[in-house]
Amino acid sequence: MTIRHAAQLIGGARRGLALTGAGVSAESGIPTFRGVGGLWTQYDPIKVASIDYFMEDPSAYWRVSKDRGRVALAARPNAGHHALTALEASGRLIAIVTQNTDGLHQDSGSRSVIEVHGSSRTVQCLDCGNREARGDVQARLDLEMPPRCKLCGGAFLKPTVVLFGEPLPQAALQQAFALARESDVMLVVGSSLVVYPAADVPLVALRSGAQLIVINAEPTPLDELAAVVVRGKSGEILPEIVDLIGG
Ligand code: NAD
Ligand code: ZN
């Protein structure tokens, strides 16, 4: 049984590492980019989620971001997030590297979370650098478009997420690769594994001798390199794995 095999590997991990993607938060109501029902079936993300588009017309960016923000701010961690938190607490996982920007791993109580694509919980003024909570800016979106900086009045308030065309946070990325090199079990959950360099994290882990486990609703390009592939919903599979491992 594949879930049993996955539980065996994770249960025996001394330095397990997780890489998570949008699929982990799908059951919290946050749409993924790719896959069935993904946002890319509605928008062209390279356009609406690019830094060029934002700089050209922040209002247009915020009109799309407004609905997404409302959903993300209301979202709560699901059983998959909680299972990962339990695996960290019981010493099976040393950290979670996440491509998600929603902050749900932290809400669930996970302590070592490395955000390689930034966080949507804060918004930064590109003119003066001032940061505000996303919730505060969200509340102003019905009143002013684009939202303006409270401190300097600037019109370029950008969520602290990595947009297409922007560099990734180097310190977070380096930390992710260092952990991958030291890991013995690499658990990938809810990621299409087509966004680089995040998708290199499991490759580095594999090259360093880790066993790879992929849990995803659909096939990924790394499935054939995995010791175990479990197809399905992370909110159902991860708690089952935690139950099988016990204590
Ligand atoms: P992705 O959207 O490219 O792929 C998500 C994958 O999850 C798909 O392969 C899909 O089949 C799978 N999936 C969907 N529901 C699932 C479930 N319940 N259980 C298990 N798997 C499920 O996501 P990605 O690989 O993370 O990369 C896309 C980029 O989009 C990332 O850079 C990320 O920053 C950003 N993003 C973040 C969020 C978020 O923060 N929640 C949401 C959407 C996109
Ligand atoms: Zn400002």
GROMACS .gro file of N, CA, C and O in nm, residues 76-78 81-89 96 103-113:
model
   96
   76ARG      N    1  -0.861   2.932   0.647
   76ARG     CA    2  -0.807   2.870   0.769
   76ARG      C    3  -0.729   2.745   0.729
   76ARG      O    4  -0.760   2.681   0.631
   77PRO      N    5  -0.628   2.709   0.808
   77PRO     CA    6  -0.553   2.587   0.776
   77PRO      C    7  -0.646   2.465   0.772
   77PRO      O    8  -0.745   2.462   0.846
   78ASN      N    9  -0.614   2.369   0.687
   78ASN     CA   10  -0.695   2.246   0.679
   78ASN      C   11  -0.618   2.129   0.743
   78ASN      O   12  -0.507   2.146   0.794
   81HIS      N   13  -0.245   2.092   0.652
   81HIS     CA   14  -0.153   2.180   0.725
   81HIS      C   15  -0.129   2.127   0.867
   81HIS      O   16  -0.016   2.123   0.915
   82HIS      N   17  -0.239   2.087   0.932
   82HIS     CA   18  -0.226   2.042   1.071
   82HIS      C   19  -0.141   1.914   1.081
   82HIS      O   20  -0.064   1.898   1.175
   83ALA      N   21  -0.156   1.827   0.981
   83ALA     CA   22  -0.077   1.703   0.982
   83ALA      C   23   0.072   1.736   0.968
   83ALA      O   24   0.157   1.676   1.035
   84LEU      N   25   0.104   1.832   0.883
   84LEU     CA   26   0.246   1.871   0.868
   84LEU      C   27   0.298   1.932   0.998
   84LEU      O   28   0.414   1.909   1.037
   85THR      N   29   0.215   2.009   1.065
   85THR     CA   30   0.254   2.066   1.194
   85THR      C   31   0.284   1.954   1.294
   85THR      O   32   0.384   1.960   1.367
   86ALA      N   33   0.199   1.851   1.292
   86ALA     CA   34   0.220   1.738   1.384
   86ALA      C   35   0.351   1.666   1.351
   86ALA      O   36   0.423   1.623   1.441
   87LEU      N   37   0.382   1.653   1.221
   87LEU     CA   38   0.506   1.583   1.183
   87LEU      C   39   0.629   1.662   1.228
   87LEU      O   40   0.731   1.604   1.266
   88GLU      N   41   0.621   1.793   1.228
   88GLU     CA   42   0.733   1.873   1.277
   88GLU      C   43   0.744   1.858   1.429
   88GLU      O   44   0.854   1.835   1.483
   89ALA      N   45   0.629   1.865   1.496
   89ALA     CA   46   0.629   1.857   1.643
   89ALA      C   47   0.684   1.723   1.691
   89ALA      O   48   0.749   1.716   1.796
   96ILE      N   49   0.945   2.321   0.667
   96ILE     CA   50   0.859   2.321   0.548
   96ILE      C   51   0.908   2.434   0.458
   96ILE      O   52   0.912   2.551   0.500
  103GLY      N   53   0.038   3.203   0.431
  103GLY     CA   54   0.063   3.204   0.576
  103GLY      C   55  -0.010   3.095   0.654
  103GLY      O   56  -0.008   3.095   0.777
  104LEU      N   57  -0.072   2.999   0.585
  104LEU     CA   58  -0.153   2.900   0.656
  104LEU      C   59  -0.070   2.797   0.733
  104LEU      O   60  -0.116   2.743   0.833
  105HIS      N   61   0.053   2.770   0.688
  105HIS     CA   62   0.139   2.680   0.766
  105HIS      C   63   0.167   2.742   0.904
  105HIS      O   64   0.162   2.674   1.006
  106GLN      N   65   0.196   2.871   0.902
  106GLN     CA   66   0.225   2.939   1.029
  106GLN      C   67   0.100   2.942   1.116
  106GLN      O   68   0.107   2.919   1.237
  107ASP      N   69  -0.017   2.969   1.056
  107ASP     CA   70  -0.143   2.970   1.133
  107ASP      C   71  -0.169   2.835   1.197
  107ASP      O   72  -0.229   2.827   1.304
  108SER      N   73  -0.126   2.731   1.129
  108SER     CA   74  -0.148   2.596   1.180
  108SER      C   75  -0.056   2.565   1.297
  108SER      O   76  -0.080   2.469   1.372
  109GLY      N   77   0.051   2.645   1.312
  109GLY     CA   78   0.143   2.622   1.424
  109GLY      C   79   0.278   2.567   1.383
  109GLY      O   80   0.363   2.539   1.467
  110SER      N   81   0.301   2.551   1.252
  110SER     CA   82   0.433   2.506   1.207
  110SER      C   83   0.533   2.616   1.238
  110SER      O   84   0.507   2.734   1.217
  111ARG      N   85   0.652   2.574   1.287
  111ARG     CA   86   0.748   2.674   1.334
  111ARG      C   87   0.852   2.709   1.231
  111ARG      O   88   0.886   2.826   1.211
  112SER      N   89   0.906   2.608   1.166
  112SER     CA   90   1.013   2.635   1.071
  112SER      C   91   0.956   2.635   0.929
  112SER      O   92   0.947   2.532   0.864
  113VAL      N   93   0.914   2.754   0.884
  113VAL     CA   94   0.851   2.767   0.753
  113VAL      C   95   0.935   2.862   0.669
  113VAL      O   96   0.962   2.975   0.711
   0.00000   0.00000   0.00000
